Tab-separated table of C-alpha atoms and ligand atoms in Angstrom:
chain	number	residue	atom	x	y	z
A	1	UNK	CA	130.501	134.741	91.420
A	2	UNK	CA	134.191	134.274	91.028
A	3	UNK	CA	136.476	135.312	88.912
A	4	UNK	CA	139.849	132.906	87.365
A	5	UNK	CA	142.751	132.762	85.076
A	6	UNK	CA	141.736	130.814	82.136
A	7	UNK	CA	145.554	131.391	80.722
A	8	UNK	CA	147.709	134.416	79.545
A	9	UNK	CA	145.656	137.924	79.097
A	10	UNK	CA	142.561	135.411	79.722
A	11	UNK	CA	139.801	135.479	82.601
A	12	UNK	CA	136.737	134.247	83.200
A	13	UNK	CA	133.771	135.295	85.113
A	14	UNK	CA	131.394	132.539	86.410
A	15	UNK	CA	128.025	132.121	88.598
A	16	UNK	CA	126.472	129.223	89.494
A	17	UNK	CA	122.774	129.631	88.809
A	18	UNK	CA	120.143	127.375	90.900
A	19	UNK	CA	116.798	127.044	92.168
A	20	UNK	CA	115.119	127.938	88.801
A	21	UNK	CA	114.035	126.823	85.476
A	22	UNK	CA	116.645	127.584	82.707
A	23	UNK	CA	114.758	129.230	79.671
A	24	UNK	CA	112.127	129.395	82.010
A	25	UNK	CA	111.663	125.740	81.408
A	26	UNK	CA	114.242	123.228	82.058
A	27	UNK	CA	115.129	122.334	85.950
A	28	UNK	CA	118.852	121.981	86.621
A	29	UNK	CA	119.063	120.084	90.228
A	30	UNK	CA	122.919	120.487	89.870
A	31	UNK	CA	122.800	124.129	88.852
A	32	UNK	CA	124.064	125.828	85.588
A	33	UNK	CA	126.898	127.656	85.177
A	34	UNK	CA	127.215	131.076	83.813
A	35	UNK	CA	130.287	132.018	81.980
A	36	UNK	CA	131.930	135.090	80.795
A	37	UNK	CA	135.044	135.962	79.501
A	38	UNK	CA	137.755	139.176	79.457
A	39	UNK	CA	140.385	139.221	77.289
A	40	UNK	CA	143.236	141.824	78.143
A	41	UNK	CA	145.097	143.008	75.288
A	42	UNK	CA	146.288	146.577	74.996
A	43	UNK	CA	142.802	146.927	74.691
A	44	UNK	CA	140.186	144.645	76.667
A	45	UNK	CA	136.910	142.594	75.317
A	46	UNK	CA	133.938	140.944	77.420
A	47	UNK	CA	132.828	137.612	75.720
A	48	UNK	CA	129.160	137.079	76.731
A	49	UNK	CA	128.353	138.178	79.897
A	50	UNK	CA	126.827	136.897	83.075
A	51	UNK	CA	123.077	138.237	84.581
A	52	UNK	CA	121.382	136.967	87.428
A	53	UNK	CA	123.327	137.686	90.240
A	54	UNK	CA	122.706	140.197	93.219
A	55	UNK	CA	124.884	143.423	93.032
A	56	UNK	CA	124.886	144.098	89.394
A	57	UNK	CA	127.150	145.938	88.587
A	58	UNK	CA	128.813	146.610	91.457
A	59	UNK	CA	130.123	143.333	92.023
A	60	UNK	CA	130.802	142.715	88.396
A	61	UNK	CA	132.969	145.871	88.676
A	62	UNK	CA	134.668	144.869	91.768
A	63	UNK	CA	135.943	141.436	90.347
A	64	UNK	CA	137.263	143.643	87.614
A	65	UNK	CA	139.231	145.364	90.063
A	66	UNK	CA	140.663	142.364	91.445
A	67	UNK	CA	141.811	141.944	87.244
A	68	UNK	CA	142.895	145.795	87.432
A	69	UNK	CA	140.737	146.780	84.828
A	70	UNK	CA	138.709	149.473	85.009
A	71	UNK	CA	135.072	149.381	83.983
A	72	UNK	CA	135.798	152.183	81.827
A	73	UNK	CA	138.240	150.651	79.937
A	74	UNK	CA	136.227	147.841	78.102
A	75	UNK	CA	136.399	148.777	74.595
A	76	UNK	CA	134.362	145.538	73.348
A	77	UNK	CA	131.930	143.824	74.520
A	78	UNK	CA	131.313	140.542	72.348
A	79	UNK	CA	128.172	139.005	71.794
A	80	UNK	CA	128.391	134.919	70.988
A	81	UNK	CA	124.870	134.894	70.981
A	82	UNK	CA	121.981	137.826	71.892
A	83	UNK	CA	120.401	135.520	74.320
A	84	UNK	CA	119.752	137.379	77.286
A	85	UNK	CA	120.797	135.047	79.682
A	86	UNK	CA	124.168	136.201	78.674
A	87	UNK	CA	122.928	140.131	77.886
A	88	UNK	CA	120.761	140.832	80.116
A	89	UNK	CA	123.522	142.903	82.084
A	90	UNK	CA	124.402	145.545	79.098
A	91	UNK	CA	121.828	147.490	80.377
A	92	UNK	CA	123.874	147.713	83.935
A	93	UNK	CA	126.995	147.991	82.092
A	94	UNK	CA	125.329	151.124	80.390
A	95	UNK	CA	124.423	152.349	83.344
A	96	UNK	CA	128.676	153.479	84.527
A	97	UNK	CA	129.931	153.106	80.845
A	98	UNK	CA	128.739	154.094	77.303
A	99	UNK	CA	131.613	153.840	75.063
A	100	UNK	CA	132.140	150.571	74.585
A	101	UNK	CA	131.608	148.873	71.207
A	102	UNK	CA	129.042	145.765	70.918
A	103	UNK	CA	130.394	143.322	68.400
A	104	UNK	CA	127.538	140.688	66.866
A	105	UNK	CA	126.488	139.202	63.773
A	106	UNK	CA	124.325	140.429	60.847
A	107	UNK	CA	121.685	138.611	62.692
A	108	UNK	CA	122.830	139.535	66.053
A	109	UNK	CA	122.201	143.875	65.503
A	110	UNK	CA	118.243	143.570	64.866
A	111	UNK	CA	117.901	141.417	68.533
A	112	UNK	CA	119.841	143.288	70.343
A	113	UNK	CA	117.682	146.379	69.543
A	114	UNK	CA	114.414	144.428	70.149
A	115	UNK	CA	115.639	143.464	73.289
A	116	UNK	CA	117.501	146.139	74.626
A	117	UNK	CA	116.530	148.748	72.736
A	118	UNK	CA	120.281	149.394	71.601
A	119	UNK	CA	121.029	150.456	68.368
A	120	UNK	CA	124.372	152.375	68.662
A	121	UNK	CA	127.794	151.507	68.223
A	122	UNK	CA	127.598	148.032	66.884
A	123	UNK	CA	130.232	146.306	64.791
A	124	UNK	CA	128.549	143.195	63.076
A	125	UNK	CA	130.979	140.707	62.108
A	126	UNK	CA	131.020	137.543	59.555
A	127	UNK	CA	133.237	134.074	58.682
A	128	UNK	CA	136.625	135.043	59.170
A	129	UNK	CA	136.752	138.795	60.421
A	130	UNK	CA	138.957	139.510	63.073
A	131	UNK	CA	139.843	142.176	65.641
A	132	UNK	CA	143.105	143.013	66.927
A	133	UNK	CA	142.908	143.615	70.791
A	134	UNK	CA	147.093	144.444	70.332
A	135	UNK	CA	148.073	140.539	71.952
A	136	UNK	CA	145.007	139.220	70.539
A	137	UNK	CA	143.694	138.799	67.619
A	138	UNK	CA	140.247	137.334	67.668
A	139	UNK	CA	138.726	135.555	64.187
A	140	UNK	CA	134.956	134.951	64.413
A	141	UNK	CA	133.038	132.231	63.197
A	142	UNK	CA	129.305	131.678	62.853
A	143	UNK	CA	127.548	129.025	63.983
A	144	UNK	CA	123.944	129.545	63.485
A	145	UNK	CA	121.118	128.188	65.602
A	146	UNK	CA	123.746	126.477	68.218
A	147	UNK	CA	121.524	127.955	69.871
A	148	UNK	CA	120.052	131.275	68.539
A	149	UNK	CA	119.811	131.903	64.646
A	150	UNK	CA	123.008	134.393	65.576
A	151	UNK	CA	125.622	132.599	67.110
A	152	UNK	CA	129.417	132.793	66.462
A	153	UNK	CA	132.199	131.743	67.883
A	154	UNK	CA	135.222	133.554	68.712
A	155	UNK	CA	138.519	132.359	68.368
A	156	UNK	CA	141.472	134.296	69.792
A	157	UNK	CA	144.518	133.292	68.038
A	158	UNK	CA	146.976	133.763	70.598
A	159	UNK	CA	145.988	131.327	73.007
A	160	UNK	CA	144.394	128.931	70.826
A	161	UNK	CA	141.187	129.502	73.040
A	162	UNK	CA	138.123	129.132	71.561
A	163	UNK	CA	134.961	130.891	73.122
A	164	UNK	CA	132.298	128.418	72.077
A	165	UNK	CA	129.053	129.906	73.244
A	166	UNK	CA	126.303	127.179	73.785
A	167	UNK	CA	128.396	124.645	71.961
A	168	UNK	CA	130.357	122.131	74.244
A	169	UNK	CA	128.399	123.175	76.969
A	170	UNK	CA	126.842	121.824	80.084
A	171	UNK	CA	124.751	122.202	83.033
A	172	UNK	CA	125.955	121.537	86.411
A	173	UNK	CA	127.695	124.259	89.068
A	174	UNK	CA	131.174	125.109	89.039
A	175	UNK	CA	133.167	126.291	91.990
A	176	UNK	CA	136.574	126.601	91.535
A	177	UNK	CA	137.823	123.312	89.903
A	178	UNK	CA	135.797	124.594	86.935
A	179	UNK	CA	138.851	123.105	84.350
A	180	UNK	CA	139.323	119.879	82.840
A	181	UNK	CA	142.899	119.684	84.514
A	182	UNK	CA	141.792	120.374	88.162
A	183	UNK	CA	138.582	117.757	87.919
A	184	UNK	CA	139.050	113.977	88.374
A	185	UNK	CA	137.818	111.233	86.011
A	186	UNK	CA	134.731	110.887	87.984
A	187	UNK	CA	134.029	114.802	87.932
A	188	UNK	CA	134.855	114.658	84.566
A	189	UNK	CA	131.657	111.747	83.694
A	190	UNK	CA	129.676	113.750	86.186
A	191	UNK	CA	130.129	116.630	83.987
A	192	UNK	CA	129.691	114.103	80.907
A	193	UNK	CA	125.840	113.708	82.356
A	194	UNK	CA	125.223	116.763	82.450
A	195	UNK	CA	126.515	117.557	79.064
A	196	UNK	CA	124.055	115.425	77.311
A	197	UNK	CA	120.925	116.560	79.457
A	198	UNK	CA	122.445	120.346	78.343
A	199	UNK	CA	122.548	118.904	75.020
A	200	UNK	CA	119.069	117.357	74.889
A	201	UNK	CA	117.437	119.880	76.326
A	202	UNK	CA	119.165	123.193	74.994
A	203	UNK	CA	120.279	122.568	71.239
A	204	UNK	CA	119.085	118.866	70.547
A	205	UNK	CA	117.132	120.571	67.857
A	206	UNK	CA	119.584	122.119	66.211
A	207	UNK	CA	121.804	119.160	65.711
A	208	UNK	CA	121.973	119.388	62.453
A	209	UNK	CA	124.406	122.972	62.845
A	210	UNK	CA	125.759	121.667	65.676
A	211	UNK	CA	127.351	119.136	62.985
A	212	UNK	CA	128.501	121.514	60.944
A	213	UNK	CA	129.658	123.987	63.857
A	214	UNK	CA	131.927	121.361	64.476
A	215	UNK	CA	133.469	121.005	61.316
A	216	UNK	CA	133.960	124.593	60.934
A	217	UNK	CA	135.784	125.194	64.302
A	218	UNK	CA	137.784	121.400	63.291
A	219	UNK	CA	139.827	124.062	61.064
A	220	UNK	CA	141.314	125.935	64.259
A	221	UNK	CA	144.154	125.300	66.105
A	222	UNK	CA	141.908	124.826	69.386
A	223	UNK	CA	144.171	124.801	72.644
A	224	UNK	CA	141.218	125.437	75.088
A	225	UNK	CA	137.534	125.212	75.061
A	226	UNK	CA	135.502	127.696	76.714
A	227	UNK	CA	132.221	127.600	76.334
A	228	UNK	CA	129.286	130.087	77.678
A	229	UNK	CA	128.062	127.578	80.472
A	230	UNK	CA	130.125	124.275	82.533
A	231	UNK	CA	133.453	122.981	82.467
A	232	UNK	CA	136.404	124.872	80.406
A	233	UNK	CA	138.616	122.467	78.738
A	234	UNK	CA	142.030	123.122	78.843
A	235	UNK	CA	143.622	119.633	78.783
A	236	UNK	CA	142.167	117.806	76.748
A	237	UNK	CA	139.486	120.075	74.582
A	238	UNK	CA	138.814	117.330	71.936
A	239	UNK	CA	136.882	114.904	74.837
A	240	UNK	CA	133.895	117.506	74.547
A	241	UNK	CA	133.999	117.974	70.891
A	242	UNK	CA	134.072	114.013	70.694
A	243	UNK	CA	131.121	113.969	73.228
A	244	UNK	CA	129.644	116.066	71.109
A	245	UNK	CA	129.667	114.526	67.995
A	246	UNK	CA	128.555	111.458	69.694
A	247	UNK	CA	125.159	114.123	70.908
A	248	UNK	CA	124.951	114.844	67.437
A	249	UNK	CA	125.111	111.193	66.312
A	250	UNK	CA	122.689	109.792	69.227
A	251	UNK	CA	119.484	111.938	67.089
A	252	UNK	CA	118.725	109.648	64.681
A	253	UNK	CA	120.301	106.635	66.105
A	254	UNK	CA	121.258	103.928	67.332
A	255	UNK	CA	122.428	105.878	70.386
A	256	UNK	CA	123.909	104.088	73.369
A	257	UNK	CA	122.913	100.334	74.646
A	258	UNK	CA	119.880	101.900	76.686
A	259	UNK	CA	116.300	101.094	76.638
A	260	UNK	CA	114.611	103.652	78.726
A	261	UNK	CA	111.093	103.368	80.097
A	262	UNK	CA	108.041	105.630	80.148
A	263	UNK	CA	105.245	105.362	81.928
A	264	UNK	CA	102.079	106.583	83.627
A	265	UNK	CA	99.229	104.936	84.754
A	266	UNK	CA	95.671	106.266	86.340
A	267	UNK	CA	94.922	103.408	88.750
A	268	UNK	CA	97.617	100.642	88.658
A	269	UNK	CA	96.386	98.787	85.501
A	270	UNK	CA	99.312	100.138	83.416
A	271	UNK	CA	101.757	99.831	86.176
A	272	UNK	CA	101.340	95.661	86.453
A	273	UNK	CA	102.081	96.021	83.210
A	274	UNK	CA	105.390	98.137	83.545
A	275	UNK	CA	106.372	96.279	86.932
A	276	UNK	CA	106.993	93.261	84.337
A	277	UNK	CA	108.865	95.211	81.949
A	278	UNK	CA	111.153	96.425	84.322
A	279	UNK	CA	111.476	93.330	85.948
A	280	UNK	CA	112.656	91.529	82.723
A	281	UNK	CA	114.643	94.272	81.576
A	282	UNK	CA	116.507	94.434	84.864
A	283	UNK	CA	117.807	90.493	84.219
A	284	UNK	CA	119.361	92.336	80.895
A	285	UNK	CA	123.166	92.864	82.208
A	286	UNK	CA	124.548	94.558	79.374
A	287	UNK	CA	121.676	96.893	78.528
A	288	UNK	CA	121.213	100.092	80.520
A	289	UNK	CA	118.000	100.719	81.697
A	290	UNK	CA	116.086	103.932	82.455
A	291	UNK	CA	112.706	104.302	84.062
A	292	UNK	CA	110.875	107.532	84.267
A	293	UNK	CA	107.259	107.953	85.393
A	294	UNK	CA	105.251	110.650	84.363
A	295	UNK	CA	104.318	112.738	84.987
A	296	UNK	CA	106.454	112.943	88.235
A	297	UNK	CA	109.714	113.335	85.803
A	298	UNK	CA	111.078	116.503	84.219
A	299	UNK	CA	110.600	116.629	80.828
A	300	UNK	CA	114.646	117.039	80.415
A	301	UNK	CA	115.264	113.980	82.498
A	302	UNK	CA	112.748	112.475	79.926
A	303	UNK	CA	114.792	114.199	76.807
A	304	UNK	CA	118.134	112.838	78.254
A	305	UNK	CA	117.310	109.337	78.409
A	306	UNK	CA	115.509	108.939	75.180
A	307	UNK	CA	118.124	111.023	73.408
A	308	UNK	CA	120.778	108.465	74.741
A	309	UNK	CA	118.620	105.252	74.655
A	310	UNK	CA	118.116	103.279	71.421
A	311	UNK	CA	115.205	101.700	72.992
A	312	UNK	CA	112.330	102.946	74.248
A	313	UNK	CA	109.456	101.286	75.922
A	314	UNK	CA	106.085	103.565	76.149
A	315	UNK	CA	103.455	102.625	78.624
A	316	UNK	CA	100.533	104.455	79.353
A	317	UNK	CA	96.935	103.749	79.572
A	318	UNK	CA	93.821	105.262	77.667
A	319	UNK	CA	92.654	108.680	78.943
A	320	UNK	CA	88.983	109.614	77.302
A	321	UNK	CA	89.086	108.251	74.034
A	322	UNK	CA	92.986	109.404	74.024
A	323	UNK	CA	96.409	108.900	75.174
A	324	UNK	CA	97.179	109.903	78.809
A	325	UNK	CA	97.741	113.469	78.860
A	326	UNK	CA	101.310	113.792	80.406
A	327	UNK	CA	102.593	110.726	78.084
A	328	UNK	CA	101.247	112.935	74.831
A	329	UNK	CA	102.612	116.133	75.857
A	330	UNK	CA	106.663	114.241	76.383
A	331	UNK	CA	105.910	112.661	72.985
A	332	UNK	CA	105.380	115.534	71.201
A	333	UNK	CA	108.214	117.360	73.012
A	334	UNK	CA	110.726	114.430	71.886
A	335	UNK	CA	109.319	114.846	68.623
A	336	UNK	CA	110.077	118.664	68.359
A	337	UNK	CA	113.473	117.890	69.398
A	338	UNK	CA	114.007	115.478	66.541
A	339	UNK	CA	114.651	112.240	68.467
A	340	UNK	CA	113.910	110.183	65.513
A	341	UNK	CA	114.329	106.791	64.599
A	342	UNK	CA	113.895	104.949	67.873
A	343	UNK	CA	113.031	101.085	68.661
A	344	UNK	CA	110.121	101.057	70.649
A	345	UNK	CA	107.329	99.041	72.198
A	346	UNK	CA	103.707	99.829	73.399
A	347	UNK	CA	101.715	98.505	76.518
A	348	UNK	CA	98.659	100.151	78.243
A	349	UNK	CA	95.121	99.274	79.731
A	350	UNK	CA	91.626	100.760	78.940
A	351	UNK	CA	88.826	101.292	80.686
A	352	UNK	CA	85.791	102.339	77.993
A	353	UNK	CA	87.720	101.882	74.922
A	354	UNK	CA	91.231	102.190	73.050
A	355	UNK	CA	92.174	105.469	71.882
A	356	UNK	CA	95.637	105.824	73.022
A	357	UNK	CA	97.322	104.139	70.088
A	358	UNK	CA	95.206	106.068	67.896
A	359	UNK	CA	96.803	109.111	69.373
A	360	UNK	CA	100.127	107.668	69.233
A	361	UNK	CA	100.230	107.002	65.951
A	362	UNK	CA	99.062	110.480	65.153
A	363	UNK	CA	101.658	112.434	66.688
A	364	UNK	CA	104.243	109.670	65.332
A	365	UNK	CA	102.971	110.894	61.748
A	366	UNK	CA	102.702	114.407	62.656
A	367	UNK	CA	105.941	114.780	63.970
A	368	UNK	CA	107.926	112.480	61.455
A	369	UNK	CA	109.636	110.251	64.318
A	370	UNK	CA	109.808	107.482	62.537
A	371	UNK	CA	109.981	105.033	65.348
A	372	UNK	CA	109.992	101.413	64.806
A	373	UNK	CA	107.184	99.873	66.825
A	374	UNK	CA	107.340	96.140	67.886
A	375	UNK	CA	103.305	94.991	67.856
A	376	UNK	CA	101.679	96.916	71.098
A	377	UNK	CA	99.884	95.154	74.368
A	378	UNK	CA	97.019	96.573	74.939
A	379	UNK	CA	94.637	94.938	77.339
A	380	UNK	CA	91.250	96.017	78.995
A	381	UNK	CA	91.256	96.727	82.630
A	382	UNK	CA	94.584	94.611	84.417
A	383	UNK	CA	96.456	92.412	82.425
A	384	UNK	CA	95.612	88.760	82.598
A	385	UNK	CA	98.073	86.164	82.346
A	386	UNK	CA	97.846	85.905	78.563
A	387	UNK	CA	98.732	89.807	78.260
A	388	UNK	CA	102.352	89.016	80.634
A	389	UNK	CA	102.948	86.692	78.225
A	390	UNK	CA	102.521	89.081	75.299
A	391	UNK	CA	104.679	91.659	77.185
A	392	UNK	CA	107.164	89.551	77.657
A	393	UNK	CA	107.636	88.296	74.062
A	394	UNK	CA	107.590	92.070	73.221
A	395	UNK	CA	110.158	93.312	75.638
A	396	UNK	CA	112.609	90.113	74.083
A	397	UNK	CA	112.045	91.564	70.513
A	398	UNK	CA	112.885	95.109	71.962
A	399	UNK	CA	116.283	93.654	73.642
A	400	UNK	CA	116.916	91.890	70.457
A	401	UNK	CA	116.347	94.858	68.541
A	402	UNK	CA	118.123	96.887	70.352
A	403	UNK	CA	121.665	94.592	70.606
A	404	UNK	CA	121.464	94.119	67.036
A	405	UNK	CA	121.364	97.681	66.191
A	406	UNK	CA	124.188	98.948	68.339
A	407	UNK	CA	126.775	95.770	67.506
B	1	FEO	FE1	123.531	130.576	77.526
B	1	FEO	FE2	121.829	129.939	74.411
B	1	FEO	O1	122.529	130.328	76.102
């Protein structure tokens, strides 16, 4: 955990999470970020907070130190969102200090108590209230569902910082060159990547308010960026909130030139199949290609591409009378997530029967994708040479597709 100036009366208060599953869920094999955020006025505020770390609250309270503020002397401690990876520490902070105010939304004061059980001394806030730290005045702004149905932003007016909670986030560790200004270009598209796997996998969903977060906040005089998890942006803010519109913009597509590639296969059957796929997609120069098997893939690896790719090529084989299992399960995961409106093309073997397509179609329907299919390959047992022929007239169409809807 360390502890930096963000600028004037400013600090933050970062870990770099690792080794688990975020929500319990998602891995992150470049870490997460946790960020919090004081802001010392005549009187001092916590923005989010910071849980998972050994020494709570000791070591939280010894950073504060280093800021010579006393634990005692947080007045406010403001809650962006109630999710507890950023509340789980109240009850610590409870613990050496009970007279601090919580500040959350309408929607924000009923969570908190079924979480925490704390019902005391809460000041819920709308659109447009403020609160004068004396050196800062704070406006808040709510952003529902980016990512809990509570979320705000906070704005302090001084700096022209805006504390952005899950918006223009992204996984990844920081260490200390945890600002736009101190990273390179090639940290910065590092970070880029892991934006849009944050994206996919945290608030895809919510896309729709993520849109409309962003034209609320468009109406601030934004000087800095600092959102609850990854890089702060401090030179050049508007990169993320163009990244994110692009996020935003990627759900229903086109997205980028990208034709990702999912498969699984039982015995090899499917995978002659894919090897050809791959093999003419490679020869495509300007069209980036991803290729995930599954189930050996995360499912937000498998979120990232799709949510990026335009194209999408499903292979998978027949599994008693239905689709194989792993290849279902992603499906209906992209689904939920709302990546809609994809170019796509079927191959797979079978054994007994068919029954994959069946399947696919179903959860197509059920989910309301609406992805355009190019006619599938299906073919018992290995493909003969007829069926590689048939593959690779569909992966052409795909390509084709897939140029003409990005020009
Ligand atoms: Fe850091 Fe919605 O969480």
């Amino acid at each position: 955990m360390h502890v930096s100036k963000v600028t004037d009366g400013v600090y933050q208060l970062s870990i770099n999470i690792e080794n688990m599953l975020f929500e319990g869920l998602w891995e992150v094999p470049n870490g997460v970020s946790m960020n919090s955020y004081i802001i010392k006025g005549e009187k001092t505020a916590i923005i989010d907070g910071v849980c998972g770390w050994d020494g709570v609250p000791e070591h939280f309270f010894g950073l504060l130190k280093e800021l010579d503020i006393e634990p005692e002397s947080i007045e406010y401690v403001i809650l962006n969102h109630m999710e507890p990876d950023h509340t789980g520490w109240i009850e610590d902070l409870k613990k050496i200090h009970n007279n601090f105010k919580v500040i959350c939304t309408k929607k924000g004061a009923p969570l908190l108590e079924a979480f925490f059980n704390h019902t005391e001394n809460i000041m819920v806030v709308g659109d447009g209230d403020t609160l004068d730290l004396g050196g800062h005045v704070l406006e808040f702004a709510e952003i529902p569902n980016v990512h809990w149905p509570d979320t705000m932003a906070t704005f302090d007016h001084n700096t022209g910082t805006l504390f952005s909670c899950d918006a223009f986030g992204s996984y990844g560790r920081v260490d200390h060159g945890n600002y736009d200004d101190m990273l390179s270009e090639e940290d910065l598209k590092w970070y880029e990547e892991e934006a849009v796997r944050y994206y996919a996998n945290i608030v895809a969903a919510f896309s729709m308010f993520v849109d409309k977060a962003i034209t609320k906040c468009a109406g601030l005089p934004i000087k800095i960026i600092a959102p609850g998890h990854g890089v702060v942006w401090r030179k050049d803010p508007m990169r993320i909130v163009e990244d994110y519109k692009r996020y935003v913009a990627y759900q229903k597509g086109p997205a980028m030139k990208e034709i990702t590639v999912l498969w699984g296969s039982m015995y090899g059957m499917t995978e002659k199949g894919v090897n050809k796929v791959v093999e003419l997609l490679e020869k495509e120069e300007d069209i980036k290609v991803n290729v995930h098997e599954l189930p050996q893939t995360s499912w937000g690896q498998i979120l990232k591409s799709v949510w990026t790719s335009t194209g999408v090529v499903l292979a998978m084989p027949t599994y008693e009378y239905k689709m194989f299992p792993p290849m279902a399960a992603a499906l209906e995961e992209l689904g939920k997530k709302k990546a809609v409106n994809r170019l796509a093309f079927r191959i797979g073997s079978y054994g007994w029967s068919g029954g994959a397509q069946k399947e696919l179609d179903h959860i197509m329907e059920q989910q309301k994708m609406n992805w355009s299919f190019i006619d599938p390959v299906e073919y018992k047992g290995a493909p003969t040479k007829d069926d590689l022929v048939k593959i690779e007239a569909g992966v052409k169409a795909l390509v084709e597709a897939v140029r003409e809807a990005v020009k």
